[in-house]
Structure formats: structure tokens, C-alpha cells
Coordinates of C-alpha atoms and ligand atoms in Angstrom, one line a residue:
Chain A
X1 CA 41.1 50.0 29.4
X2 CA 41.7 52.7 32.0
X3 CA 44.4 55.4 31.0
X4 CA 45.4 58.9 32.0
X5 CA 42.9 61.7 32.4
X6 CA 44.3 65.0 32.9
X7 CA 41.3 67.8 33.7
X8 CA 41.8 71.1 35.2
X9 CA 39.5 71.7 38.0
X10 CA 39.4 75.0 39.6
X11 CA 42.5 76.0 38.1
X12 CA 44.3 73.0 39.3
X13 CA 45.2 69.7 36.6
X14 CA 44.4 66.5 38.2
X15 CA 45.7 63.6 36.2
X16 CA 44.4 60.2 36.9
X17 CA 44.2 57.1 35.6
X18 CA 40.3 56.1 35.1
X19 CA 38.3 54.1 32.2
X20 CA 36.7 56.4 29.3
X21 CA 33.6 55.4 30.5
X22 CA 34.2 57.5 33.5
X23 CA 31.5 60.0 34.6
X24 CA 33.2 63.3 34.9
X25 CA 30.9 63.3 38.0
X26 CA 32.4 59.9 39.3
X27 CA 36.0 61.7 38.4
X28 CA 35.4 65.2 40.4
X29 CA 34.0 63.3 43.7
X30 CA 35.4 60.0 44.3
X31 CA 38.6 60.1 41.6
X32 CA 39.3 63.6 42.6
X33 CA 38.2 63.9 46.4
X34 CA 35.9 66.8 45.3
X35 CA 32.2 66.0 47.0
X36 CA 30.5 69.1 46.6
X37 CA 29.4 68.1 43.4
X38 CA 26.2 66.0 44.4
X39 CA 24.5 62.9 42.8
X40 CA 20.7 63.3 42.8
X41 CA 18.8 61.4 40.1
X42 CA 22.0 60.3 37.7
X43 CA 19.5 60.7 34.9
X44 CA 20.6 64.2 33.6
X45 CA 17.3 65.8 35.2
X46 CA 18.1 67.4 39.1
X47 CA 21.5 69.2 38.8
X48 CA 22.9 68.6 41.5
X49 CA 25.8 67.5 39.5
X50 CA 26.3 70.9 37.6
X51 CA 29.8 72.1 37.0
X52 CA 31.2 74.7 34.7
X53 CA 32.7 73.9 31.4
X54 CA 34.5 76.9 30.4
X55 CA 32.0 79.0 32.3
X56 CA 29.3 77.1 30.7
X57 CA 27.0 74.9 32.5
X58 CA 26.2 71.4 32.8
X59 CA 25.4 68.0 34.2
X60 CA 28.6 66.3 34.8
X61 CA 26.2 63.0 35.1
X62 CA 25.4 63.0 31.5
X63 CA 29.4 64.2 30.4
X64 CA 32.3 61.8 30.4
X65 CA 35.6 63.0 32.1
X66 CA 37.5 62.5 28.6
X67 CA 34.9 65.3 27.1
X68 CA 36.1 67.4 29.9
X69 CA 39.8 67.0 28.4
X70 CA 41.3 70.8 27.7
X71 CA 38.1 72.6 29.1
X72 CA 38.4 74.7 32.7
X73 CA 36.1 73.2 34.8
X74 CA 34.7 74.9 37.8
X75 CA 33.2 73.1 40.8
X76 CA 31.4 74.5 43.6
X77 CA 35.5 74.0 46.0
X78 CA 36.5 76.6 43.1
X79 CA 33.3 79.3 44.0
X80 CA 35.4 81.2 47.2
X81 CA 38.6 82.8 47.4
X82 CA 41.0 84.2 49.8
X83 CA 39.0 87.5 50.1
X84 CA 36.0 85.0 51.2
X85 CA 32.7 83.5 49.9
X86 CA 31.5 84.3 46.3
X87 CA 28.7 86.8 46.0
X88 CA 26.3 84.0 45.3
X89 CA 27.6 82.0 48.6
X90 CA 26.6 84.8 50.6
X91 CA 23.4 85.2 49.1
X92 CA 22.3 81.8 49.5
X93 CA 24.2 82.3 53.3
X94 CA 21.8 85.6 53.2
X95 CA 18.5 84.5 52.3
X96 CA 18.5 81.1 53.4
X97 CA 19.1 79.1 50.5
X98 CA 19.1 76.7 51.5
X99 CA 17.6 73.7 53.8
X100 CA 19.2 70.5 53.2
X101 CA 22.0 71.7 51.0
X102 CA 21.8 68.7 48.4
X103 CA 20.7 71.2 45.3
X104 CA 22.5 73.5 46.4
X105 CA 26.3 73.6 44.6
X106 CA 24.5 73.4 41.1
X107 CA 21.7 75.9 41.6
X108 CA 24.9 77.9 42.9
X109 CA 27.2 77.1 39.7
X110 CA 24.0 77.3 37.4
X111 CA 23.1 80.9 38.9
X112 CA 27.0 82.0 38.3
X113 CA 26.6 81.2 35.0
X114 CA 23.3 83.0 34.6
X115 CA 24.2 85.8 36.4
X116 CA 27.5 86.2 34.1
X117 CA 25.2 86.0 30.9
X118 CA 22.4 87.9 32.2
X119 CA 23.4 90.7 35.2
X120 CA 20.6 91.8 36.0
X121 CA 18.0 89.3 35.4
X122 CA 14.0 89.6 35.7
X123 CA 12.7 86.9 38.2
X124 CA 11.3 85.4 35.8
X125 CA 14.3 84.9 34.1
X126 CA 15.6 83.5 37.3
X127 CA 13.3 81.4 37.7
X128 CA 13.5 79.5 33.9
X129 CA 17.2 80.0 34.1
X130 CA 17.3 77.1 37.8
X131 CA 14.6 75.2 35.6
X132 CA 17.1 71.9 35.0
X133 CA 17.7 72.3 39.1
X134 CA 15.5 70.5 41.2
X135 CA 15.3 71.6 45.1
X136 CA 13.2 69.2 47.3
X137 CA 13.0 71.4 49.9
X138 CA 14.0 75.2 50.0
X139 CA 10.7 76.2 47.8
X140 CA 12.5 78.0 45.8
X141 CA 11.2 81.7 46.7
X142 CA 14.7 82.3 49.2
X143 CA 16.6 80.7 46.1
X144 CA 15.8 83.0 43.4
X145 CA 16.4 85.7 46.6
X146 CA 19.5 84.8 46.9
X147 CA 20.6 85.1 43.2
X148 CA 19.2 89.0 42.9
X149 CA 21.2 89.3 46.0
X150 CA 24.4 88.1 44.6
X151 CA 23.4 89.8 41.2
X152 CA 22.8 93.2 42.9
X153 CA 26.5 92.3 45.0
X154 CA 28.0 91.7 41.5
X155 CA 26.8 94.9 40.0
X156 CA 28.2 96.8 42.9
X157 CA 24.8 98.1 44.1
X158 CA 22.9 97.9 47.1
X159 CA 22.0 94.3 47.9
X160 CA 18.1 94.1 48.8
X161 CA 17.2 93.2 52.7
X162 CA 17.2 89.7 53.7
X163 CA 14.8 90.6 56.7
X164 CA 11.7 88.7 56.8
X165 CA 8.5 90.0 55.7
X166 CA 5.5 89.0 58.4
X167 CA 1.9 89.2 57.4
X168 CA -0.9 90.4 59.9
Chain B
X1 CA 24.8 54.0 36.3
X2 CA 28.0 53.5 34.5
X3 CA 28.0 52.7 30.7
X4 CA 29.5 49.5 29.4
X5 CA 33.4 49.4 28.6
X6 CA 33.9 51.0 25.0
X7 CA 36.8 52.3 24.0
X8 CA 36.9 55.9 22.9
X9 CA 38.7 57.5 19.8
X10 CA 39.0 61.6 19.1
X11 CA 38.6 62.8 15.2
X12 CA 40.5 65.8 14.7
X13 CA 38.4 66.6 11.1
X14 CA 35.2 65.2 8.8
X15 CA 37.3 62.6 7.3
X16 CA 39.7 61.2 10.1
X17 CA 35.7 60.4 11.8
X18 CA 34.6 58.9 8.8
X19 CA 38.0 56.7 8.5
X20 CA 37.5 56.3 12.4
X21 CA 33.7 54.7 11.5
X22 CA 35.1 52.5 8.6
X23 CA 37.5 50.8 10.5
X24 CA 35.3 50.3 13.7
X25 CA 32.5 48.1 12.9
X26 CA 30.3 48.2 16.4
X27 CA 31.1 52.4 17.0
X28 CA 28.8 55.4 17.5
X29 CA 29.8 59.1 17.1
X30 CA 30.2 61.2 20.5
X31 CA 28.1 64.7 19.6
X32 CA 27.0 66.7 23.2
X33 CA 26.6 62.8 24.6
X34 CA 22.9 64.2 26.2
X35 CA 20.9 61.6 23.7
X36 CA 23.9 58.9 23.7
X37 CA 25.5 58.9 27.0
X38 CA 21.8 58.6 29.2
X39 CA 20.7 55.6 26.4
X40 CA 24.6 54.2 27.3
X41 CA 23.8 54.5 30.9
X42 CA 20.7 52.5 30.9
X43 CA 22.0 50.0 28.6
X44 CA 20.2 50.0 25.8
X45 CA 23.1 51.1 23.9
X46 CA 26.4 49.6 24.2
X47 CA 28.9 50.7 21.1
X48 CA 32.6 49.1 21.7
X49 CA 34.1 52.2 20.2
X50 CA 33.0 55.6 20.6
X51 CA 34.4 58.2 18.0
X52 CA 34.3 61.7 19.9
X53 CA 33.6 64.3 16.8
X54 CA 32.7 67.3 19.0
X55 CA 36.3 68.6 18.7
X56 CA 35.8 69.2 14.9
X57 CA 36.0 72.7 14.5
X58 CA 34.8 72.7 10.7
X59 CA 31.4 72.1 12.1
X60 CA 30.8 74.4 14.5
X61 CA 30.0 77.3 12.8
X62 CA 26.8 79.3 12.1
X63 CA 27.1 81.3 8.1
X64 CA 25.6 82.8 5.7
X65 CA 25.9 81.5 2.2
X66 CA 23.3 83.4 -0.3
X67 CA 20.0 83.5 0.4
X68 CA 20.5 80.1 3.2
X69 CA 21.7 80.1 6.5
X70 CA 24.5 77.1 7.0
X71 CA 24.6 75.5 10.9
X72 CA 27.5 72.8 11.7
X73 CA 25.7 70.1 12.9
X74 CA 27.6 70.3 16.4
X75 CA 26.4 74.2 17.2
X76 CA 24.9 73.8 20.4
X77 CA 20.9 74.7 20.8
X78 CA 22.4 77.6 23.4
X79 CA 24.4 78.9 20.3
X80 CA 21.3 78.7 18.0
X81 CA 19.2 80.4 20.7
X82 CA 21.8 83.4 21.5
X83 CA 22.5 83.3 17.5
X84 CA 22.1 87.2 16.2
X85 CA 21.6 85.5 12.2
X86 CA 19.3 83.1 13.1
X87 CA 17.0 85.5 15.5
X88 CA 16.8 87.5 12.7
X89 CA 16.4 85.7 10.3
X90 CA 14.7 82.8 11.0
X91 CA 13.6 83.4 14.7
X92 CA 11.5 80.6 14.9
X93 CA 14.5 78.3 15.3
X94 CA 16.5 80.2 18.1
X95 CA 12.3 80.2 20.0
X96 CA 12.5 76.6 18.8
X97 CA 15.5 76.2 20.6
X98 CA 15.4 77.7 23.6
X99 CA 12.4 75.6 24.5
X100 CA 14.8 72.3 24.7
X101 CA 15.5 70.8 28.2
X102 CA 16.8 73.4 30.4
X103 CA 20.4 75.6 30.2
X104 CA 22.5 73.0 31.1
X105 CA 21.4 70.4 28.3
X106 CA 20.9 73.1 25.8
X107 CA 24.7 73.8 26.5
X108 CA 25.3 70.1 25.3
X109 CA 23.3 68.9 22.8
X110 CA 24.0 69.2 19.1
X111 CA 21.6 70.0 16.5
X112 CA 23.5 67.4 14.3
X113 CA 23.2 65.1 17.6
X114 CA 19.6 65.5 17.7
X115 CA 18.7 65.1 14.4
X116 CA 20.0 62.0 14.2
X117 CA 19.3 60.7 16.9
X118 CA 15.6 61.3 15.8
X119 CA 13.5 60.6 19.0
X120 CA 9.4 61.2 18.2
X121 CA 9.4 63.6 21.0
X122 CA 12.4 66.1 20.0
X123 CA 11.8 69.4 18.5
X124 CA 13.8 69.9 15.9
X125 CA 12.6 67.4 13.6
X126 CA 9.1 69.9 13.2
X127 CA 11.2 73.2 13.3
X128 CA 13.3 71.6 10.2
X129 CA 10.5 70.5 8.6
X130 CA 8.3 74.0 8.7
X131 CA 11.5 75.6 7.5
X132 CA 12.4 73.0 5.0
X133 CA 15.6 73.0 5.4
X134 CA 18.0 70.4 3.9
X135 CA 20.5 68.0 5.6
X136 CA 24.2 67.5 4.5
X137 CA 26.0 64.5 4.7
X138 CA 29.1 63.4 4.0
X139 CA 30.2 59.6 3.7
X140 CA 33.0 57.7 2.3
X141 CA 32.1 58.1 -0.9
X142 CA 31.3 61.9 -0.9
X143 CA 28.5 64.4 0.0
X144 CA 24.8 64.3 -0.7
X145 CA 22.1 66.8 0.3
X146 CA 18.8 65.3 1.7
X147 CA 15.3 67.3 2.4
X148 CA 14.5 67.0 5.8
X149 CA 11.3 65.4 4.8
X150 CA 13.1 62.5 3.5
X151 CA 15.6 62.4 6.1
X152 CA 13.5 61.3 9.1
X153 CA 11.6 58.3 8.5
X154 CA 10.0 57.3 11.8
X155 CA 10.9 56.3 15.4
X156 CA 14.7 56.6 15.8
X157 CA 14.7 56.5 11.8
X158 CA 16.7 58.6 9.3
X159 CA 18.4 58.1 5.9
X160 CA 21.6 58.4 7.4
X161 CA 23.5 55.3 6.9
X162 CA 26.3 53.7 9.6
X163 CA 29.2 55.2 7.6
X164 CA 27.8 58.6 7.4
X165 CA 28.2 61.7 9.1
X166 CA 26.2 64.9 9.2
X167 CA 28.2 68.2 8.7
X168 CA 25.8 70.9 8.3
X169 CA 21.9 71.7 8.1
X170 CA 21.0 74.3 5.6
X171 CA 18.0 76.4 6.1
X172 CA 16.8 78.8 3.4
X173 CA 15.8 82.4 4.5
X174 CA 12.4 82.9 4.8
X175 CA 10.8 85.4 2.1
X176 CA 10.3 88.9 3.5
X177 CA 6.2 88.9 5.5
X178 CA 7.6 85.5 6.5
X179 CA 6.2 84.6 10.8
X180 CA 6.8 81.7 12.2
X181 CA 6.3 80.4 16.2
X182 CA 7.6 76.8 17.8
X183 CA 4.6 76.1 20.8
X184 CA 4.8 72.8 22.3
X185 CA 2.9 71.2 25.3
X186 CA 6.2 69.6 27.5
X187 CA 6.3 66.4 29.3
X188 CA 6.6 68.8 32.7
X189 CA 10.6 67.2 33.8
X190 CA 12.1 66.8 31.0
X191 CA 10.6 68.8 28.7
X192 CA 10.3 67.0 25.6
X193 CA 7.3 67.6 23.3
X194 CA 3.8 65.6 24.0
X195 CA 3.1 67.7 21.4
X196 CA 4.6 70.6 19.6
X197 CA 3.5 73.0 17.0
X198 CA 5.9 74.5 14.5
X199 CA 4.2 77.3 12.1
X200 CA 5.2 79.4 9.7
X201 CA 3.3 81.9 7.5
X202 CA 4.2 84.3 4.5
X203 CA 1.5 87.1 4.8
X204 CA 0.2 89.8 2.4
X205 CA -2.3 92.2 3.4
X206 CA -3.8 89.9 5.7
X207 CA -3.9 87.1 3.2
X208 CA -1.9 84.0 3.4
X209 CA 0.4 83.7 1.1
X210 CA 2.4 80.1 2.0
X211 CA 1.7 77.9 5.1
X212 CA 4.0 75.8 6.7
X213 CA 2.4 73.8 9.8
X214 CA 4.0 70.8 11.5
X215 CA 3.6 68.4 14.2
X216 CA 6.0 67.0 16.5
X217 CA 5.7 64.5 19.6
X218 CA 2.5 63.6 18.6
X219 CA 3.2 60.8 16.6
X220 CA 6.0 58.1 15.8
X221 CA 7.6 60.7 13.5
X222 CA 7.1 64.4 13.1
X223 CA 4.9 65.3 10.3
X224 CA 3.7 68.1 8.3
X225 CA 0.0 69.0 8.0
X226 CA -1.3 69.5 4.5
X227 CA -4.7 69.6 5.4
X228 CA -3.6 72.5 8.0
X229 CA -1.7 74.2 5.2
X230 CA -4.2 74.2 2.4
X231 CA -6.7 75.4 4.5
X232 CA -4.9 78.7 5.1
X233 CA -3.4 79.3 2.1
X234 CA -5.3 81.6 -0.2
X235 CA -7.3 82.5 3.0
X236 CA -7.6 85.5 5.0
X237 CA -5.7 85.6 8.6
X238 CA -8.5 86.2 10.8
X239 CA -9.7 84.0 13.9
X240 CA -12.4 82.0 12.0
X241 CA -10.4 80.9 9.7
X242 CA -8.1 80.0 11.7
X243 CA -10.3 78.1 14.2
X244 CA -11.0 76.2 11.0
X245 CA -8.3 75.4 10.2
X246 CA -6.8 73.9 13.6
X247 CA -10.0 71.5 13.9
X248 CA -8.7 69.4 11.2
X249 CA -5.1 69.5 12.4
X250 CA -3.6 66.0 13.0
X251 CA -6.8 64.3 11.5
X252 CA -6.0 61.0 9.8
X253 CA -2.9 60.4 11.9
X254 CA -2.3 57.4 14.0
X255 CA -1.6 59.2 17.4
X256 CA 1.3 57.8 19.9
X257 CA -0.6 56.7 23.3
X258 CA 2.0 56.6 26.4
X259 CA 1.4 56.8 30.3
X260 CA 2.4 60.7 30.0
X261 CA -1.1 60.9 27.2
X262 CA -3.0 58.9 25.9
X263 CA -3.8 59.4 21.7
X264 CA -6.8 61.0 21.9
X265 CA -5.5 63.5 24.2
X266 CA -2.5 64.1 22.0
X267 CA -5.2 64.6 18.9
X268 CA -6.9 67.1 21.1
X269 CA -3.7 69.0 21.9
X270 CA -2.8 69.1 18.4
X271 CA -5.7 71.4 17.7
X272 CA -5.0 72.9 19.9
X273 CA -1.3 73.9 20.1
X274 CA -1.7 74.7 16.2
X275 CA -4.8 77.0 16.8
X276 CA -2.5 78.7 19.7
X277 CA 0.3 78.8 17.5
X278 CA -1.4 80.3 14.3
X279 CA -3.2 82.8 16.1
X280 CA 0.1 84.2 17.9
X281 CA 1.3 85.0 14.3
X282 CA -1.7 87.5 13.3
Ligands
FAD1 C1 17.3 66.0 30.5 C2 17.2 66.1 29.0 C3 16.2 66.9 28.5 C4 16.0 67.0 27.1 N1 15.0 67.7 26.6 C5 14.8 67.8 25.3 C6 13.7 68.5 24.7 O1 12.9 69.1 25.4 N2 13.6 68.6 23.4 C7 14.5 68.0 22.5 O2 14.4 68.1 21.3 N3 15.6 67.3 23.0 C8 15.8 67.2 24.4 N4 16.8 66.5 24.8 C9 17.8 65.8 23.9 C10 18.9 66.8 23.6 O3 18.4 67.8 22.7 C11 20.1 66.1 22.9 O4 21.2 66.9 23.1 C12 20.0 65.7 21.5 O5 18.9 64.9 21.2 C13 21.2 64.9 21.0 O6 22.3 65.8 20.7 P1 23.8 65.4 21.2 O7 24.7 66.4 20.5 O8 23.8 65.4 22.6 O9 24.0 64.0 20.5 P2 24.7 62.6 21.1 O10 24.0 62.2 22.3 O11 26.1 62.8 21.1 O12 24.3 61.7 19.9 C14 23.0 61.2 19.6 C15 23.1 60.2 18.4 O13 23.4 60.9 17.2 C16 24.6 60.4 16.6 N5 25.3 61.6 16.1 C17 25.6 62.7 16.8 N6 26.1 63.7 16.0 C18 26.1 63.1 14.8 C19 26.5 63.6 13.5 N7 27.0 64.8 13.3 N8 26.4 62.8 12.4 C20 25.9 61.5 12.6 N9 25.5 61.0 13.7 C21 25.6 61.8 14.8 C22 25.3 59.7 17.8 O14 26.1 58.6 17.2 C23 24.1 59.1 18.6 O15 23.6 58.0 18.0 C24 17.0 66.4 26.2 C25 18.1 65.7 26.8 C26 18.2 65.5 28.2 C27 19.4 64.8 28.7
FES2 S1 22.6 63.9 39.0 FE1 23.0 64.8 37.2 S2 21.2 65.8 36.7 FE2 20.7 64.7 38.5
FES3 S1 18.1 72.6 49.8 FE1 17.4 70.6 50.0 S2 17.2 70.0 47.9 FE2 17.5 72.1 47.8

């Protein structure tokens, strides 16, 4: 029995009528318009469907839009403002990120979240922190670049060169 | 994949869920959802009412009562791993805990969900067990306290009955010299235990004092290794003993065989994991 769902996305409430079995990932891209949040494996494994649940996040495959009821939810539409990209846009923009783009909105929304908890985080802690975001094809390497690039922009320091390195 | 049509319910407090679950024969609780909501997916579950009881404040907490530590059984794994009580305290379960899934799922699931949901491969049913803590539950006809021991008894088995609810688990405070470690070989993508290795020892000068050793994943339930335990206890700490001691580990027990390992690859790694795990305590 479908009935009204009213969730606040990027500071905006969307109310629709939808079936509690809805997906808050069915709700935020074809309810909602929103399409940046992806579908990968629908099995609570890739992230690409991460969003933020009161700054927290998760996999909006394995979460049902009436969980989402009351709770801020941030999608990877909410990540810019008018002054321009967020810090982590640019450093995915920065160190190439990115190739195919698919993983890209939750390792982004993921690495906000990490980088709120944990400012200035060792690579390693980087690199556990993406574990439940899969990329198929970046290699990783350029994406934990681009999140001590956006960490370092956060802090207000220096951000480290994006120039290439070339071996002999 | 979409679940099947249910129709969902909210409980505001312990006792609106439990009158929620009386009056709705074919319903499940709604914890974190990362256990229930993938099985709903797939099918294999298909409750026509889902009770949502992850807006119960009551039992979301994380106290101290006496010499025991008190966890609502819907604090998230994130909250037990960034918990300041229970890293001091009883650090084994916040290490425990931040070896489940990844950030996203620990920022779901439940302890409460987990435990009852009581999957072979999780790990808190070893963690639990090598604390020995104790399990509340509250039902229609009032609250009862059950030893984890008793509580699991084998593949998606507990003593928890349809009309019952978990509110809290209750782990006592381990006795000062007290060292514990959670070490677990993962099934590489999602992480669940093949095997996993929960120890705990009470040491005094070098001697072991108490041993608590289990084994998760391994088997169709979690269980704790006597023969491990008695082998230490009394003993000196050093690395012969402990070698020792982890060849017998998981001896006896009927191993789980799956494509991901076969038994005898899952008795190997539980000598293993408990020799790693012992020796990174002296
Ligand atoms: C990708 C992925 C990886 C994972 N990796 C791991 C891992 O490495 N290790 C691990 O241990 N787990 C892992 N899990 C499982 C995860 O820990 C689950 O969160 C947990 O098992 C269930 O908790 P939940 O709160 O989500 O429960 P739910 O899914 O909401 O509920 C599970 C079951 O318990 C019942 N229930 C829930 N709460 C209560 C309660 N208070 N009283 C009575 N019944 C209740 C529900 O009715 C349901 O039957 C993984 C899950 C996913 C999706
Ligand atoms: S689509 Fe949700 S985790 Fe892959
Ligand atoms: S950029 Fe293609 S999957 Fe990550």
C-alpha cells in the first residue's frame, strides 16, 4: 500500500507517494530525479549507492526510504555550492579520480564522511576507510590522492601537487 | 531487487514492539535492516509486517552499571568501535567491531540485529562468547537474562522466541591483567569470518591465570574451545606453550565446507588464527 514519504534531501523535503518497500536508492534516483546516486551490484557490497544519513554513511541499496524518515540526507547533487565544487570534487577533478565515474559519488560521499571524522588521515586509513567502495577502474592510487588533497584543502593547508611523477 | 509487499509499522518504546509483534502474526523487527533487508531482497524472507524498532531510544545507549558494561541492543558496531567505555574496558569488542563489513555497514547494523540474526559467519557471536556476556530479553510476559552460551544454538538459531525482543547485552568487566584480541581470516568482499579467533587472557607474572578462546565462522555455530583453554590455564605464556596449545584448537569439531573453504582448510586456519591470536597477547 503505497503512502506518503517525506525525506529531506540536500536540505530540500521531497514528499512522495511510494510503497514501504521502497529502496531509499529507488526513491533518490527515479522517485526523486536525483541520478547521481549509482546502482552497482544492489547487494550492499560496491557503494556506489552511498549517501549520508545525518553525516553518516551508507548504502542506500540495503536502506528503505521510510528508515530515511526525519534524517538529513546528503547526495552527491548536495556536495557543491554557490562558491563552487566541494574540496573533495576538486580533488577527484585534481588527481584524476576518476575514469568512468560510476564509483565515484559514494567514494566521494564516503571520503566526506571520513575526512569529517578523521582530518587528517594516514593512507592507510584512507585506504580501509573506501574499503565497502569498489572502483573497476581508477586503481585506486589517484583516489586516495584525491582525498589527501581535499583533506589538506579542508585543513586550510597547502594541497600536495597533482603533477605526475615519471620514472627513468 | 525489490522485497515483497509488507506493510511496515514504527514502535515508539520496548512495549508498543512487543504489542506490535503480538498482534501481527507473520512480522519481523526492522534493526539497521543490513541482515534483514538483503535476505528480503533475495526472497528468502518475506514477513507481511515489518515492525521498525530502530527509533527506540531506550536502547541505544552504551552504560555502566557496577562492575558490567550495559549496550542497547540497537548501538551501532561504529558506536561500539568509537565507544571510549568499551575501548577501555573491554577493547576486544570495539577491535571486534571494527573488523565488521566496511564503514558504511558498520553504520547500520545493530549488535541486537546481529545477534539474532545469528549467521555462522558473524563475529559477534565468538566476541560474546570469550567475554561471556549475557543477553536480555524482554517478552510479553516479562524479562529474562540468558548466557550467551545458551543463547545461540546453531545456524540461524537462538533461544529467542517470536514474541520476544532483545533490549540489552551485558558484558562484565574484565578482571584487571585481563588481554583479549578478535583475529579473523575474512571472506575477501564481504568480510565475514571463514574463520575468526576471539581470545582472552587474565595474566599474572607470565602465568595464565583464566583462558577464554573461541571460534567463529568455522563451524555451524560459534563455539568455545575447552581443550584450547585448559591447555593454557595454569601454564606459562611463552611461545611453546602456546604452539601447543593452538595444535589442538578446533579438534573434534565438525567443520563447515563451502566453495569460499573447504573443512579441512577451515581446521587448518583455526590453528592457526588462535596461535596468531594468542601470541599477539604476550
Ligand atoms: C555487505 C555486508 C557485510 C557484512 N559483513 C559482516 C561481517 O564481516 N561480520 C559480521 O558479523 N556481520 C557482517 N554483516 C552483517 C551486519 O553486521 C548486520 O548489520 C547484522 O548482522 C544485523 O544487524 P541489523 O541491525 O542490521 O539487523 P536487521 O537486519 O534489522 O535484523 C536482523 C534480524 O534480527 C532481528 N532483530 C533485529 N533486532 C532485534 C532485536 N533487538 N530483538 C529481536 N530481534 C531482532 C530481525 O527481525 C531480523 O530477523 C554484513 C552485512 C552486509 C550487508
Ligand atoms: S549498489 Fe548498493 S552497495 Fe552496490
Ligand atoms: S571510476 Fe570507474 S568504477 Fe571507479
Amino acid at each position: 500500500m503505497k503512502k506518503n514519504i517525506t525525506l529531506k534531501i540536500n536540505g530540500q523535503e521531497y514528499t512522495h507517494e511510494a510503497e514501504p518497500r521502497t529502496l531509499l536508492v529507488h526513491f533518490i534516483r527515479e522517485i526523486e530525479g536525483l541520478r547521481g546516486t549509482h546502482i552497482g551490484c544492489d547487494t550492499s557490497s560496491c557503494g556506489a549507492c552511498t549517501v549520508l544519513i545525518d553525516g553518516k554513511s551508507g548504502k542506500s541499496c540495503t536502506i528503505l526510504a521510510v528508515q530515511a524518515v526525519g534524517k538529513e540526507i546528503t547526495t552527491v547533487e548536495g556536495l557543491a555550492t554557490a562558491e563552487g565544487p566541494h574540496p573533495i570534487q576538486e580533488g577527484f577533478k585534481e588527481n584524476h579520480g576518476l575514469h568512468c565515474g560510476f564509483c565515484t559519488p559514494g567514494m566521494m560521499l564516503r571520503s566526506v564522511e571520513l575526512l569529517s571524522k578523521n582530518p587528517n588521515p594516514t593512507e592507510e586509513e584512507i585506504r580501509w576507510g573506501i574499503s565497502g567502495n569498489l572502483c573497476r577502474c581508477t586503481g585506486y592510487n589517484n583516489i586516495v590522492k584525491s582525498i589527501i588533497y581535499a583533506g589538506a584543502k579542508l585543513r586550510g593547508e597547502e594541497t600536495p601537487s597533482t603533477e605526475p611523477k615519471f620514472v627513468e | 531487487m525489490i522485497p515483497s509487499v509488507f506493510t511496515y509499522k514504527k514502535a515508539g518504546s520496548v512495549s508498543e514492539a512487543l504489542q506490535l509483534k503480538a498482534e501481527n502474526e507473520d512480522s519481523k523487527f526492522l534493526a539497521g535492516g543490513h541482515s534483514l533487508i538483503p535476505t528480503m531482497k533475495l526472497r528468502l524472507s518475506s514477513p507481511s509486517v515489518l515492525i521498525d524498532i530502530s527509533k527506540i531510544d531506550t536502547l541505544r545507549s552504551i552504560t555502566e552499571e557496577g562492575n558490567q558494561i550495559v549496550i542497547g541492543s540497537l548501538v551501532t558496531h561504529a558506536e561500539i568501535v568509537n565507544s571510549d567505555v568499551i575501548k577501555t574496558k573491554v577493547a576486544i569488542m570495539s577491535e571486534g567491531a571494527s573488523m565488521i563489513g566496511d564503514v558504511q555497514v558498520r553504520n547500520c547494523g545493530t549488535i541486537g540485529g546481529s545477534i539474532a540474526h545469528a549467521d555462522p559467519a558473524a563475529d559477534w557471536p565468538a566476541i560474546l562468547k570469550t567475554v561471556e556476556a549475557t543477553v536480555v530479553i524482554e517478552g510479553e510476559s516479562g524479562k529474562r537474562e540468558v548466557n550467551v552460551e545458551d543463547f545461540f544454538q546453531g545456524v540461524f538459531t537462538t533461544d529467542l522466541t517470536e514474541d520476544e525482543i532483545i533490549t540489552a547485552i551485558k558484558v562484565p568487566v574484565p578482571a584487571s591483567g585481563t588481554k583479549g584480541t578478535y583475529q579473523k581470516f575474512m571472506q575477501p568482499a564481504s568480510r565475514f569470518a571463514i574463520v575468526g579467533c576471539a581470545a582472552m587472557l587474565t595474566i599474572s607474572n607470565g602465568v595464565c591465570q583464566k583462558a577464554r578462546v573461541t571460534i567463529g565462522g568455522a563451524a555451524s555455530t560459534s563455539f568455545r574451545d575447552l581443550g584450547v583453554e585448559k591447555a593454557l590455564e595454569g601454564k606459562e605464556l611463552n611461545a611453546q606453550n602456546i604452539e601447543n596449545a593452538s595444535k589442538i584448537a578446533g579438534n573434534g569439531v565438525q567443520m563447515t565446507s563451502s566453495h569460499f573453504a573447504t573443512n579441512s582448510y577451515r581446521q587448518h586456519l583455526t590453528k592457526v588464527y588462535t596461535q596468531r591470536a594468542l601470541e599477539s597477547l604476550i
